[in-house]
Amino acid sequence: MSKKPAYLLCLFIPLITTLGLAEPDRHHWSIDNSLGLTYGHARELVYQYTGSKDLMSELVWPQEGLIYYGTSLQYNYGKRAFAGFYTTLSVRFGFSMQSGTITDKDWLCPDGSYFLTHFSAHDAISEHSQWVDAALGYGFMLSDSVVIRTGFSASLMNLHWIARDGYIQYGSNTSESYSPWSSSFPKIPIYGTGIAYWQNWLSLAPVLEVLWQATDRLSLLAGSSLFILNSCSDQDDHYFRLYQFTEKMAGGFGLEPRLALTYQLVSNISLGFEASWRYITGLRGNTTIMEIGSGITDGPYADTAGADYSVGRAALYIRFSY
């Protein structure tokens, strides 16, 4: 009898055993609850004329020290958490609170010159701030401790502030004969709510993330989103001047690098720290002006509106895994 079949069987036994013991794909779920802070601002921009890079007006709406809470749901189907097909959904809500000082600058220059003419500062109250992020993709296991995830994300932001009290520094620039602004101009106090502002964003981005399981309990996640499709619509109500400005903008680009550190306390409960910075710039669009009360409108003025967003955040979270 030939020994060749027995020899081949001995070669295949380890392979058959390995395949039989290979870790099967399974469902992984986790829920994060977080509490964090933001620091940064959104900008409302008006340009001098169509296609101009020179500003006519800039309002900086802060999110400095804004407290938020959030919930994130994560699911993947693979050999381990974060590997294989995955999808995530997270929502965050900012508290209604003062989030810094809004500054309002105007460059209303005569005769083709260009200099700052008006300045004002007011308490910025974040009435509501909402962020919604969803992602879909696939995680590739490079080793038992390293997973690379690629995917695509959609992000929504709904932001609302009011400008209250504060002061204006216009000097003698209350008629058409404007002169350069000076910090020596008297500060005239303002009382009450002068401006209400809304921004609504939609951004789409490819995502790349790397998960490193440093120890049995400690893991590190680093990644970034690249915002390649962006749109923003806003509304600016000036209650003292009785004008409403609305803009629709698109284009630009942005990114959001992020880092998360997670420590597993017990089998299904972990604590973590996360930080990220979202930066989107370069949006341009049209402006329409309406007189509050009469409803008389002017515009739209093509390519005179702009917006950008630059806000970092950091949070502590607790994760429940199933």
PDB file of C-alpha atoms in Angstrom:
ATOM      1  CA  MET A   1       0.000   0.000   0.000  1.00  0.00           C
ATOM      2  CA  SER A   2       1.323   3.507  -0.931  1.00  0.00           C
ATOM      3  CA  LYS A   3       2.204   5.834   1.915  1.00  0.00           C
ATOM      4  CA  LYS A   4       1.577   8.915  -0.266  1.00  0.00           C
ATOM      5  CA  PRO A   5      -2.157   9.414   0.685  1.00  0.00           C
ATOM      6  CA  ALA A   6      -1.302   9.155   4.374  1.00  0.00           C
ATOM      7  CA  TYR A   7       1.533  11.653   3.919  1.00  0.00           C
ATOM      8  CA  LEU A   8      -0.769  14.152   2.166  1.00  0.00           C
ATOM      9  CA  LEU A   9      -3.377  13.712   4.882  1.00  0.00           C
ATOM     10  CA  CYS A  10      -0.791  14.651   7.496  1.00  0.00           C
ATOM     11  CA  LEU A  11      -0.035  17.836   5.561  1.00  0.00           C
ATOM     12  CA  PHE A  12      -3.694  18.882   5.363  1.00  0.00           C
ATOM     13  CA  ILE A  13      -4.652  18.108   8.970  1.00  0.00           C
ATOM     14  CA  PRO A  14      -3.141  21.381  10.370  1.00  0.00           C
ATOM     15  CA  LEU A  15      -4.855  23.421   7.622  1.00  0.00           C
ATOM     16  CA  ILE A  16      -8.204  21.713   8.220  1.00  0.00           C
ATOM     17  CA  THR A  17      -7.855  22.255  11.967  1.00  0.00           C
ATOM     18  CA  THR A  18      -6.980  25.961  11.464  1.00  0.00           C
ATOM     19  CA  LEU A  19      -9.968  26.553   9.225  1.00  0.00           C
ATOM     20  CA  GLY A  20     -12.244  24.771  11.621  1.00  0.00           C
ATOM     21  CA  LEU A  21     -11.023  26.869  14.546  1.00  0.00           C
ATOM     22  CA  ALA A  22     -10.982  30.210  12.637  1.00  0.00           C
ATOM     23  CA  GLU A  23     -12.914  32.929  14.448  1.00  0.00           C
ATOM     24  CA  PRO A  24     -16.297  33.319  12.745  1.00  0.00           C
ATOM     25  CA  ASP A  25     -17.835  36.633  11.771  1.00  0.00           C
ATOM     26  CA  ARG A  26     -20.417  37.893  14.230  1.00  0.00           C
ATOM     27  CA  HIS A  27     -22.482  40.977  15.079  1.00  0.00           C
ATOM     28  CA  HIS A  28     -20.925  43.666  17.261  1.00  0.00           C
ATOM     29  CA  TRP A  29     -22.916  46.540  18.783  1.00  0.00           C
ATOM     30  CA  SER A  30     -21.859  49.427  20.991  1.00  0.00           C
ATOM     31  CA  ILE A  31     -23.453  52.585  22.391  1.00  0.00           C
ATOM     32  CA  ASP A  32     -21.425  55.600  23.545  1.00  0.00           C
ATOM     33  CA  ASN A  33     -22.710  58.365  25.800  1.00  0.00           C
ATOM     34  CA  SER A  34     -20.482  61.441  25.927  1.00  0.00           C
ATOM     35  CA  LEU A  35     -20.123  64.838  27.571  1.00  0.00           C
ATOM     36  CA  GLY A  36     -17.760  67.389  26.084  1.00  0.00           C
ATOM     37  CA  LEU A  37     -16.698  70.942  25.262  1.00  0.00           C
ATOM     38  CA  THR A  38     -16.199  72.834  22.009  1.00  0.00           C
ATOM     39  CA  TYR A  39     -13.840  75.679  21.145  1.00  0.00           C
ATOM     40  CA  GLY A  40     -13.891  77.613  17.890  1.00  0.00           C
ATOM     41  CA  HIS A  41     -16.256  79.608  15.705  1.00  0.00           C
ATOM     42  CA  ALA A  42     -18.341  79.832  12.560  1.00  0.00           C
ATOM     43  CA  ARG A  43     -18.020  82.846  10.251  1.00  0.00           C
ATOM     44  CA  GLU A  44     -20.680  84.684   8.273  1.00  0.00           C
ATOM     45  CA  LEU A  45     -19.078  86.517   5.346  1.00  0.00           C
ATOM     46  CA  VAL A  46     -20.259  89.101   2.831  1.00  0.00           C
ATOM     47  CA  TYR A  47     -17.985  90.067  -0.082  1.00  0.00           C
ATOM     48  CA  GLN A  48     -17.712  93.477  -1.726  1.00  0.00           C
ATOM     49  CA  TYR A  49     -19.056  92.323  -5.090  1.00  0.00           C
ATOM     50  CA  THR A  50     -19.510  89.224  -7.258  1.00  0.00           C
ATOM     51  CA  GLY A  51     -16.276  87.240  -7.375  1.00  0.00           C
ATOM     52  CA  SER A  52     -14.464  89.585  -4.973  1.00  0.00           C
ATOM     53  CA  LYS A  53     -12.080  88.279  -2.324  1.00  0.00           C
ATOM     54  CA  ASP A  54     -12.391  91.491  -0.279  1.00  0.00           C
ATOM     55  CA  LEU A  55     -14.860  91.396   2.586  1.00  0.00           C
ATOM     56  CA  MET A  56     -17.670  93.870   3.109  1.00  0.00           C
ATOM     57  CA  SER A  57     -18.788  92.264   6.372  1.00  0.00           C
ATOM     58  CA  GLU A  58     -17.557  89.546   8.738  1.00  0.00           C
ATOM     59  CA  LEU A  59     -19.458  88.200  11.731  1.00  0.00           C
ATOM     60  CA  VAL A  60     -17.619  85.672  13.909  1.00  0.00           C
ATOM     61  CA  TRP A  61     -20.036  83.470  15.873  1.00  0.00           C
ATOM     62  CA  PRO A  62     -18.180  81.647  18.686  1.00  0.00           C
ATOM     63  CA  GLN A  63     -18.584  78.211  20.195  1.00  0.00           C
ATOM     64  CA  GLU A  64     -16.103  78.724  23.010  1.00  0.00           C
ATOM     65  CA  GLY A  65     -16.591  76.507  26.034  1.00  0.00           C
ATOM     66  CA  LEU A  66     -19.930  75.255  24.740  1.00  0.00           C
ATOM     67  CA  ILE A  67     -20.970  72.144  26.689  1.00  0.00           C
ATOM     68  CA  TYR A  68     -22.582  69.336  24.714  1.00  0.00           C
ATOM     69  CA  TYR A  69     -23.796  65.806  25.268  1.00  0.00           C
ATOM     70  CA  GLY A  70     -24.005  63.063  22.698  1.00  0.00           C
ATOM     71  CA  THR A  71     -24.957  59.501  21.877  1.00  0.00           C
ATOM     72  CA  SER A  72     -23.341  57.256  19.274  1.00  0.00           C
ATOM     73  CA  LEU A  73     -24.534  53.881  17.972  1.00  0.00           C
ATOM     74  CA  GLN A  74     -21.981  51.623  16.242  1.00  0.00           C
ATOM     75  CA  TYR A  75     -22.503  48.297  14.479  1.00  0.00           C
ATOM     76  CA  ASN A  76     -20.165  46.011  12.590  1.00  0.00           C
ATOM     77  CA  TYR A  77     -20.216  42.462  11.287  1.00  0.00           C
ATOM     78  CA  GLY A  78     -16.785  40.866  11.388  1.00  0.00           C
ATOM     79  CA  LYS A  79     -14.354  38.764  13.351  1.00  0.00           C
ATOM     80  CA  ARG A  80     -13.919  41.487  15.959  1.00  0.00           C
ATOM     81  CA  ALA A  81     -15.180  44.968  16.830  1.00  0.00           C
ATOM     82  CA  PHE A  82     -14.351  47.545  14.116  1.00  0.00           C
ATOM     83  CA  ALA A  83     -13.525  44.847  11.531  1.00  0.00           C
ATOM     84  CA  GLY A  84     -15.704  43.942   8.554  1.00  0.00           C
ATOM     85  CA  PHE A  85     -18.760  45.872   7.425  1.00  0.00           C
ATOM     86  CA  TYR A  86     -19.585  48.759   9.761  1.00  0.00           C
ATOM     87  CA  THR A  87     -22.024  51.637  10.180  1.00  0.00           C
ATOM     88  CA  THR A  88     -22.212  54.407  12.785  1.00  0.00           C
ATOM     89  CA  LEU A  89     -24.697  57.085  13.769  1.00  0.00           C
ATOM     90  CA  SER A  90     -23.973  59.834  16.282  1.00  0.00           C
ATOM     91  CA  VAL A  91     -25.934  62.843  17.507  1.00  0.00           C
ATOM     92  CA  ARG A  92     -24.708  65.667  19.725  1.00  0.00           C
ATOM     93  CA  PHE A  93     -26.632  68.541  21.309  1.00  0.00           C
ATOM     94  CA  GLY A  94     -25.171  71.740  22.701  1.00  0.00           C
ATOM     95  CA  PHE A  95     -26.560  73.330  25.836  1.00  0.00           C
ATOM     96  CA  SER A  96     -28.269  76.711  25.514  1.00  0.00           C
ATOM     97  CA  MET A  97     -25.669  79.060  27.007  1.00  0.00           C
ATOM     98  CA  GLN A  98     -23.342  81.953  26.342  1.00  0.00           C
ATOM     99  CA  SER A  99     -20.510  80.698  24.131  1.00  0.00           C
ATOM    100  CA  GLY A 100     -18.269  83.747  23.785  1.00  0.00           C
ATOM    101  CA  THR A 101     -18.376  87.179  22.164  1.00  0.00           C
ATOM    102  CA  ILE A 102     -19.602  87.753  18.631  1.00  0.00           C
ATOM    103  CA  THR A 103     -17.680  90.399  16.682  1.00  0.00           C
ATOM    104  CA  ASP A 104     -19.160  92.235  13.700  1.00  0.00           C
ATOM    105  CA  LYS A 105     -16.855  94.100  11.288  1.00  0.00           C
ATOM    106  CA  ASP A 106     -17.691  96.146   8.189  1.00  0.00           C
ATOM    107  CA  TRP A 107     -15.523  97.481   5.378  1.00  0.00           C
ATOM    108  CA  LEU A 108     -17.844 100.096   3.865  1.00  0.00           C
ATOM    109  CA  CYS A 109     -15.134 101.960   2.000  1.00  0.00           C
ATOM    110  CA  PRO A 110     -15.752 104.858  -0.406  1.00  0.00           C
ATOM    111  CA  ASP A 111     -14.065 105.553  -3.743  1.00  0.00           C
ATOM    112  CA  GLY A 112     -12.522 102.109  -4.232  1.00  0.00           C
ATOM    113  CA  SER A 113     -10.387 102.272  -1.077  1.00  0.00           C
ATOM    114  CA  TYR A 114     -10.372  99.409   1.430  1.00  0.00           C
ATOM    115  CA  PHE A 115     -10.253  99.824   5.202  1.00  0.00           C
ATOM    116  CA  LEU A 116     -12.231  98.791   8.287  1.00  0.00           C
ATOM    117  CA  THR A 117     -15.029 101.257   9.064  1.00  0.00           C
ATOM    118  CA  HIS A 118     -17.291  99.642  11.704  1.00  0.00           C
ATOM    119  CA  PHE A 119     -16.829  97.319  14.676  1.00  0.00           C
ATOM    120  CA  SER A 120     -19.187  95.938  17.316  1.00  0.00           C
ATOM    121  CA  ALA A 121     -19.062  93.192  19.956  1.00  0.00           C
ATOM    122  CA  HIS A 122     -21.915  91.431  21.751  1.00  0.00           C
ATOM    123  CA  ASP A 123     -22.623  88.473  24.020  1.00  0.00           C
ATOM    124  CA  ALA A 124     -23.124  85.388  21.855  1.00  0.00           C
ATOM    125  CA  ILE A 125     -25.834  83.044  23.138  1.00  0.00           C
ATOM    126  CA  SER A 126     -25.913  79.586  21.554  1.00  0.00           C
ATOM    127  CA  GLU A 127     -29.629  78.928  21.477  1.00  0.00           C
ATOM    128  CA  HIS A 128     -29.178  75.448  20.051  1.00  0.00           C
ATOM    129  CA  SER A 129     -26.415  73.447  18.387  1.00  0.00           C
ATOM    130  CA  GLN A 130     -26.982  70.049  16.804  1.00  0.00           C
ATOM    131  CA  TRP A 131     -24.545  67.759  15.019  1.00  0.00           C
ATOM    132  CA  VAL A 132     -25.559  64.509  13.285  1.00  0.00           C
ATOM    133  CA  ASP A 133     -22.960  62.206  11.700  1.00  0.00           C
ATOM    134  CA  ALA A 134     -23.486  58.901   9.886  1.00  0.00           C
ATOM    135  CA  ALA A 135     -20.865  56.640   8.296  1.00  0.00           C
ATOM    136  CA  LEU A 136     -20.754  53.399   6.315  1.00  0.00           C
ATOM    137  CA  GLY A 137     -17.727  51.371   5.299  1.00  0.00           C
ATOM    138  CA  TYR A 138     -15.486  48.346   5.803  1.00  0.00           C
ATOM    139  CA  GLY A 139     -12.710  47.500   8.245  1.00  0.00           C
ATOM    140  CA  PHE A 140      -9.698  45.440   7.148  1.00  0.00           C
ATOM    141  CA  MET A 141      -7.717  43.443   9.720  1.00  0.00           C
ATOM    142  CA  LEU A 142      -3.997  43.895   9.087  1.00  0.00           C
ATOM    143  CA  SER A 143      -3.147  41.878  12.182  1.00  0.00           C
ATOM    144  CA  ASP A 144      -4.700  40.788  15.453  1.00  0.00           C
ATOM    145  CA  SER A 145      -4.050  44.281  16.837  1.00  0.00           C
ATOM    146  CA  VAL A 146      -4.486  46.625  13.838  1.00  0.00           C
ATOM    147  CA  VAL A 147      -7.638  47.405  11.813  1.00  0.00           C
ATOM    148  CA  ILE A 148      -7.903  49.940   8.985  1.00  0.00           C
ATOM    149  CA  ARG A 149     -11.373  51.258   8.214  1.00  0.00           C
ATOM    150  CA  THR A 150     -12.412  53.083   5.049  1.00  0.00           C
ATOM    151  CA  GLY A 151     -15.838  54.483   4.365  1.00  0.00           C
ATOM    152  CA  PHE A 152     -18.013  57.456   3.541  1.00  0.00           C
ATOM    153  CA  SER A 153     -19.744  59.842   5.933  1.00  0.00           C
ATOM    154  CA  ALA A 154     -22.535  62.430   5.894  1.00  0.00           C
ATOM    155  CA  SER A 155     -22.576  65.254   8.455  1.00  0.00           C
ATOM    156  CA  LEU A 156     -25.351  67.678   9.357  1.00  0.00           C
ATOM    157  CA  MET A 157     -24.963  70.775  11.529  1.00  0.00           C
ATOM    158  CA  ASN A 158     -27.800  72.985  12.727  1.00  0.00           C
ATOM    159  CA  LEU A 159     -26.514  76.033  14.628  1.00  0.00           C
ATOM    160  CA  HIS A 160     -28.349  79.030  16.084  1.00  0.00           C
ATOM    161  CA  TRP A 161     -27.043  82.051  18.002  1.00  0.00           C
ATOM    162  CA  ILE A 162     -28.341  85.408  19.143  1.00  0.00           C
ATOM    163  CA  ALA A 163     -26.257  88.548  19.742  1.00  0.00           C
ATOM    164  CA  ARG A 164     -27.282  90.356  22.918  1.00  0.00           C
ATOM    165  CA  ASP A 165     -26.205  93.609  24.597  1.00  0.00           C
ATOM    166  CA  GLY A 166     -22.582  94.677  23.998  1.00  0.00           C
ATOM    167  CA  TYR A 167     -21.463  97.827  22.200  1.00  0.00           C
ATOM    168  CA  ILE A 168     -20.835  99.441  18.812  1.00  0.00           C
ATOM    169  CA  GLN A 169     -17.757 101.437  17.755  1.00  0.00           C
ATOM    170  CA  TYR A 170     -18.747 103.459  14.705  1.00  0.00           C
ATOM    171  CA  GLY A 171     -17.274 106.842  15.532  1.00  0.00           C
ATOM    172  CA  SER A 172     -18.415 109.379  12.961  1.00  0.00           C
ATOM    173  CA  ASN A 173     -19.100 106.601  10.419  1.00  0.00           C
ATOM    174  CA  THR A 174     -22.869 107.000  10.475  1.00  0.00           C
ATOM    175  CA  SER A 175     -23.161 108.598   7.036  1.00  0.00           C
ATOM    176  CA  GLU A 176     -21.691 107.852   3.620  1.00  0.00           C
ATOM    177  CA  SER A 177     -18.483 109.793   4.357  1.00  0.00           C
ATOM    178  CA  TYR A 178     -16.601 106.979   6.129  1.00  0.00           C
ATOM    179  CA  SER A 179     -13.120 107.141   7.649  1.00  0.00           C
ATOM    180  CA  PRO A 180     -10.880 104.288   8.906  1.00  0.00           C
ATOM    181  CA  TRP A 181     -12.020 102.679  12.148  1.00  0.00           C
ATOM    182  CA  SER A 182      -9.979 103.360  15.267  1.00  0.00           C
ATOM    183  CA  SER A 183      -9.904 101.589  18.625  1.00  0.00           C
ATOM    184  CA  SER A 184     -10.220 105.067  20.152  1.00  0.00           C
ATOM    185  CA  PHE A 185     -13.792 105.380  18.854  1.00  0.00           C
ATOM    186  CA  PRO A 186     -16.215 105.582  21.805  1.00  0.00           C
ATOM    187  CA  LYS A 187     -18.015 102.379  22.747  1.00  0.00           C
ATOM    188  CA  ILE A 188     -21.764 102.982  22.593  1.00  0.00           C
ATOM    189  CA  PRO A 189     -23.655 100.402  24.680  1.00  0.00           C
ATOM    190  CA  ILE A 190     -26.399  98.299  23.102  1.00  0.00           C
ATOM    191  CA  TYR A 191     -29.163  96.613  25.096  1.00  0.00           C
ATOM    192  CA  GLY A 192     -31.316  93.664  24.128  1.00  0.00           C
ATOM    193  CA  THR A 193     -31.153  91.180  21.259  1.00  0.00           C
ATOM    194  CA  GLY A 194     -29.859  92.805  18.090  1.00  0.00           C
ATOM    195  CA  ILE A 195     -29.150  89.831  15.787  1.00  0.00           C
ATOM    196  CA  ALA A 196     -30.319  86.237  15.410  1.00  0.00           C
ATOM    197  CA  TYR A 197     -28.324  83.903  13.170  1.00  0.00           C
ATOM    198  CA  TRP A 198     -28.851  80.367  11.848  1.00  0.00           C
ATOM    199  CA  GLN A 199     -26.483  78.086   9.907  1.00  0.00           C
ATOM    200  CA  ASN A 200     -27.491  74.727   8.402  1.00  0.00           C
ATOM    201  CA  TRP A 201     -24.723  72.540   6.951  1.00  0.00           C
ATOM    202  CA  LEU A 202     -24.547  69.327   4.945  1.00  0.00           C
ATOM    203  CA  SER A 203     -21.115  67.825   4.233  1.00  0.00           C
ATOM    204  CA  LEU A 204     -20.068  64.533   2.602  1.00  0.00           C
ATOM    205  CA  ALA A 205     -16.644  62.986   3.117  1.00  0.00           C
ATOM    206  CA  PRO A 206     -14.535  59.868   2.604  1.00  0.00           C
ATOM    207  CA  VAL A 207     -13.200  58.511   5.901  1.00  0.00           C
ATOM    208  CA  LEU A 208      -9.980  56.720   6.844  1.00  0.00           C
ATOM    209  CA  GLU A 209      -9.354  55.353  10.355  1.00  0.00           C
ATOM    210  CA  VAL A 210      -6.751  53.134  12.034  1.00  0.00           C
ATOM    211  CA  LEU A 211      -7.498  51.179  15.225  1.00  0.00           C
ATOM    212  CA  TRP A 212      -4.592  49.873  17.287  1.00  0.00           C
ATOM    213  CA  GLN A 213      -5.348  47.431  20.099  1.00  0.00           C
ATOM    214  CA  ALA A 214      -2.362  48.314  22.264  1.00  0.00           C
ATOM    215  CA  THR A 215      -3.219  45.875  25.071  1.00  0.00           C
ATOM    216  CA  ASP A 216      -6.116  43.608  25.967  1.00  0.00           C
ATOM    217  CA  ARG A 217      -7.849  46.606  27.524  1.00  0.00           C
ATOM    218  CA  LEU A 218      -6.407  49.709  25.861  1.00  0.00           C
ATOM    219  CA  SER A 219      -7.088  50.784  22.253  1.00  0.00           C
ATOM    220  CA  LEU A 220      -6.249  53.871  20.194  1.00  0.00           C
ATOM    221  CA  LEU A 221      -8.255  55.126  17.196  1.00  0.00           C
ATOM    222  CA  ALA A 222      -6.862  57.776  14.818  1.00  0.00           C
ATOM    223  CA  GLY A 223      -8.530  58.964  11.639  1.00  0.00           C
ATOM    224  CA  SER A 224      -9.752  61.789   9.485  1.00  0.00           C
ATOM    225  CA  SER A 225     -12.606  62.840   7.193  1.00  0.00           C
ATOM    226  CA  LEU A 226     -12.058  64.902   4.046  1.00  0.00           C
ATOM    227  CA  PHE A 227     -15.116  67.054   3.291  1.00  0.00           C
ATOM    228  CA  ILE A 228     -15.320  67.237  -0.498  1.00  0.00           C
ATOM    229  CA  LEU A 229     -19.010  68.193  -0.927  1.00  0.00           C
ATOM    230  CA  ASN A 230     -20.415  70.971   1.264  1.00  0.00           C
ATOM    231  CA  SER A 231     -23.506  73.147   1.349  1.00  0.00           C
ATOM    232  CA  CYS A 232     -24.644  75.763   3.834  1.00  0.00           C
ATOM    233  CA  SER A 233     -27.773  77.887   4.070  1.00  0.00           C
ATOM    234  CA  ASP A 234     -28.038  80.657   6.628  1.00  0.00           C
ATOM    235  CA  GLN A 235     -30.325  83.411   7.862  1.00  0.00           C
ATOM    236  CA  ASP A 236     -29.304  86.623   9.627  1.00  0.00           C
ATOM    237  CA  ASP A 237     -32.034  88.775  11.220  1.00  0.00           C
ATOM    238  CA  HIS A 238     -30.995  92.298  12.262  1.00  0.00           C
ATOM    239  CA  TYR A 239     -33.720  93.499  14.624  1.00  0.00           C
ATOM    240  CA  PHE A 240     -32.488  97.069  15.093  1.00  0.00           C
ATOM    241  CA  ARG A 241     -31.943  97.676  11.372  1.00  0.00           C
ATOM    242  CA  LEU A 242     -35.043  95.593  10.400  1.00  0.00           C
ATOM    243  CA  TYR A 243     -33.293  93.612   7.673  1.00  0.00           C
ATOM    244  CA  GLN A 244     -33.127  89.870   7.051  1.00  0.00           C
ATOM    245  CA  PHE A 245     -30.243  88.389   5.053  1.00  0.00           C
ATOM    246  CA  THR A 246     -30.472  84.857   3.643  1.00  0.00           C
ATOM    247  CA  GLU A 247     -27.705  83.012   1.818  1.00  0.00           C
ATOM    248  CA  LYS A 248     -27.317  79.704   0.025  1.00  0.00           C
ATOM    249  CA  MET A 249     -23.720  78.556  -0.416  1.00  0.00           C
ATOM    250  CA  ALA A 250     -21.828  75.507  -1.660  1.00  0.00           C
ATOM    251  CA  GLY A 251     -18.353  74.299  -2.577  1.00  0.00           C
ATOM    252  CA  GLY A 252     -15.235  74.620  -0.478  1.00  0.00           C
ATOM    253  CA  PHE A 253     -13.411  71.814   1.273  1.00  0.00           C
ATOM    254  CA  GLY A 254     -12.623  70.684   4.785  1.00  0.00           C
ATOM    255  CA  LEU A 255     -11.209  68.032   7.068  1.00  0.00           C
ATOM    256  CA  GLU A 256     -11.726  66.584  10.517  1.00  0.00           C
ATOM    257  CA  PRO A 257      -8.818  64.766  12.179  1.00  0.00           C
ATOM    258  CA  ARG A 258      -9.761  62.891  15.323  1.00  0.00           C
ATOM    259  CA  LEU A 259      -8.263  60.753  18.051  1.00  0.00           C
ATOM    260  CA  ALA A 260      -9.919  58.443  20.591  1.00  0.00           C
ATOM    261  CA  LEU A 261      -8.478  56.476  23.512  1.00  0.00           C
ATOM    262  CA  THR A 262     -10.585  53.682  25.043  1.00  0.00           C
ATOM    263  CA  TYR A 263      -9.963  51.603  28.170  1.00  0.00           C
ATOM    264  CA  GLN A 264     -12.038  48.506  28.871  1.00  0.00           C
ATOM    265  CA  LEU A 265     -13.152  48.352  32.498  1.00  0.00           C
ATOM    266  CA  VAL A 266     -15.045  45.049  32.304  1.00  0.00           C
ATOM    267  CA  SER A 267     -16.129  42.784  29.463  1.00  0.00           C
ATOM    268  CA  ASN A 268     -18.772  45.118  28.055  1.00  0.00           C
ATOM    269  CA  ILE A 269     -18.097  48.561  29.618  1.00  0.00           C
ATOM    270  CA  SER A 270     -15.326  50.950  28.579  1.00  0.00           C
ATOM    271  CA  LEU A 271     -14.324  54.526  29.318  1.00  0.00           C
ATOM    272  CA  GLY A 272     -12.772  56.788  26.723  1.00  0.00           C
ATOM    273  CA  PHE A 273     -11.527  60.207  25.692  1.00  0.00           C
ATOM    274  CA  GLU A 274     -11.970  61.656  22.201  1.00  0.00           C
ATOM    275  CA  ALA A 275     -10.859  64.859  20.492  1.00  0.00           C
ATOM    276  CA  SER A 276     -11.381  66.245  16.994  1.00  0.00           C
ATOM    277  CA  TRP A 277     -11.196  69.450  14.978  1.00  0.00           C
ATOM    278  CA  ARG A 278     -13.648  70.213  12.152  1.00  0.00           C
ATOM    279  CA  TYR A 279     -12.533  72.803   9.619  1.00  0.00           C
ATOM    280  CA  ILE A 280     -14.568  73.699   6.507  1.00  0.00           C
ATOM    281  CA  THR A 281     -13.851  76.764   4.366  1.00  0.00           C
ATOM    282  CA  GLY A 282     -14.261  78.267   0.910  1.00  0.00           C
ATOM    283  CA  LEU A 283     -18.056  78.173   0.496  1.00  0.00           C
ATOM    284  CA  ARG A 284     -19.557  80.888  -1.739  1.00  0.00           C
ATOM    285  CA  GLY A 285     -23.103  81.682  -2.782  1.00  0.00           C
ATOM    286  CA  ASN A 286     -25.909  84.190  -3.229  1.00  0.00           C
ATOM    287  CA  THR A 287     -27.396  86.773  -0.852  1.00  0.00           C
ATOM    288  CA  THR A 288     -31.013  87.962  -0.669  1.00  0.00           C
ATOM    289  CA  ILE A 289     -32.043  90.933   1.497  1.00  0.00           C
ATOM    290  CA  MET A 290     -35.559  91.432   2.853  1.00  0.00           C
ATOM    291  CA  GLU A 291     -36.893  94.384   4.798  1.00  0.00           C
ATOM    292  CA  ILE A 292     -38.533  93.034   7.965  1.00  0.00           C
ATOM    293  CA  GLY A 293     -42.093  94.261   8.152  1.00  0.00           C
ATOM    294  CA  SER A 294     -42.676  95.377   4.580  1.00  0.00           C
ATOM    295  CA  GLY A 295     -41.352  92.155   3.023  1.00  0.00           C
ATOM    296  CA  ILE A 296     -39.607  94.108   0.226  1.00  0.00           C
ATOM    297  CA  THR A 297     -36.686  92.066  -1.125  1.00  0.00           C
ATOM    298  CA  ASP A 298     -33.500  92.835  -3.042  1.00  0.00           C
ATOM    299  CA  GLY A 299     -31.388  90.290  -4.853  1.00  0.00           C
ATOM    300  CA  PRO A 300     -30.258  87.658  -5.067  1.00  0.00           C
ATOM    301  CA  TYR A 301     -26.738  89.065  -5.327  1.00  0.00           C
ATOM    302  CA  ALA A 302     -24.605  86.407  -6.999  1.00  0.00           C
ATOM    303  CA  ASP A 303     -21.418  85.099  -5.348  1.00  0.00           C
ATOM    304  CA  THR A 304     -21.372  87.667  -2.546  1.00  0.00           C
ATOM    305  CA  ALA A 305     -21.965  85.327   0.428  1.00  0.00           C
ATOM    306  CA  GLY A 306     -19.503  83.076   2.227  1.00  0.00           C
ATOM    307  CA  ALA A 307     -19.227  80.866   5.291  1.00  0.00           C
ATOM    308  CA  ASP A 308     -16.705  78.739   7.111  1.00  0.00           C
ATOM    309  CA  TYR A 309     -16.510  76.659  10.282  1.00  0.00           C
ATOM    310  CA  SER A 310     -13.554  75.910  12.557  1.00  0.00           C
ATOM    311  CA  VAL A 311     -14.373  74.161  15.842  1.00  0.00           C
ATOM    312  CA  GLY A 312     -12.454  71.693  17.984  1.00  0.00           C
ATOM    313  CA  ARG A 313     -14.079  69.475  20.567  1.00  0.00           C
ATOM    314  CA  ALA A 314     -13.069  67.097  23.346  1.00  0.00           C
ATOM    315  CA  ALA A 315     -15.218  64.682  25.347  1.00  0.00           C
ATOM    316  CA  LEU A 316     -15.263  61.860  27.838  1.00  0.00           C
ATOM    317  CA  TYR A 317     -17.497  58.908  27.029  1.00  0.00           C
ATOM    318  CA  ILE A 318     -18.710  55.606  28.414  1.00  0.00           C
ATOM    319  CA  ARG A 319     -19.216  52.707  26.007  1.00  0.00           C
ATOM    320  CA  PHE A 320     -21.509  49.724  26.387  1.00  0.00           C
ATOM    321  CA  SER A 321     -20.646  46.839  24.040  1.00  0.00           C
ATOM    322  CA  TYR A 322     -22.799  43.854  23.066  1.00  0.00           C
TER     323      TYR A 322
END
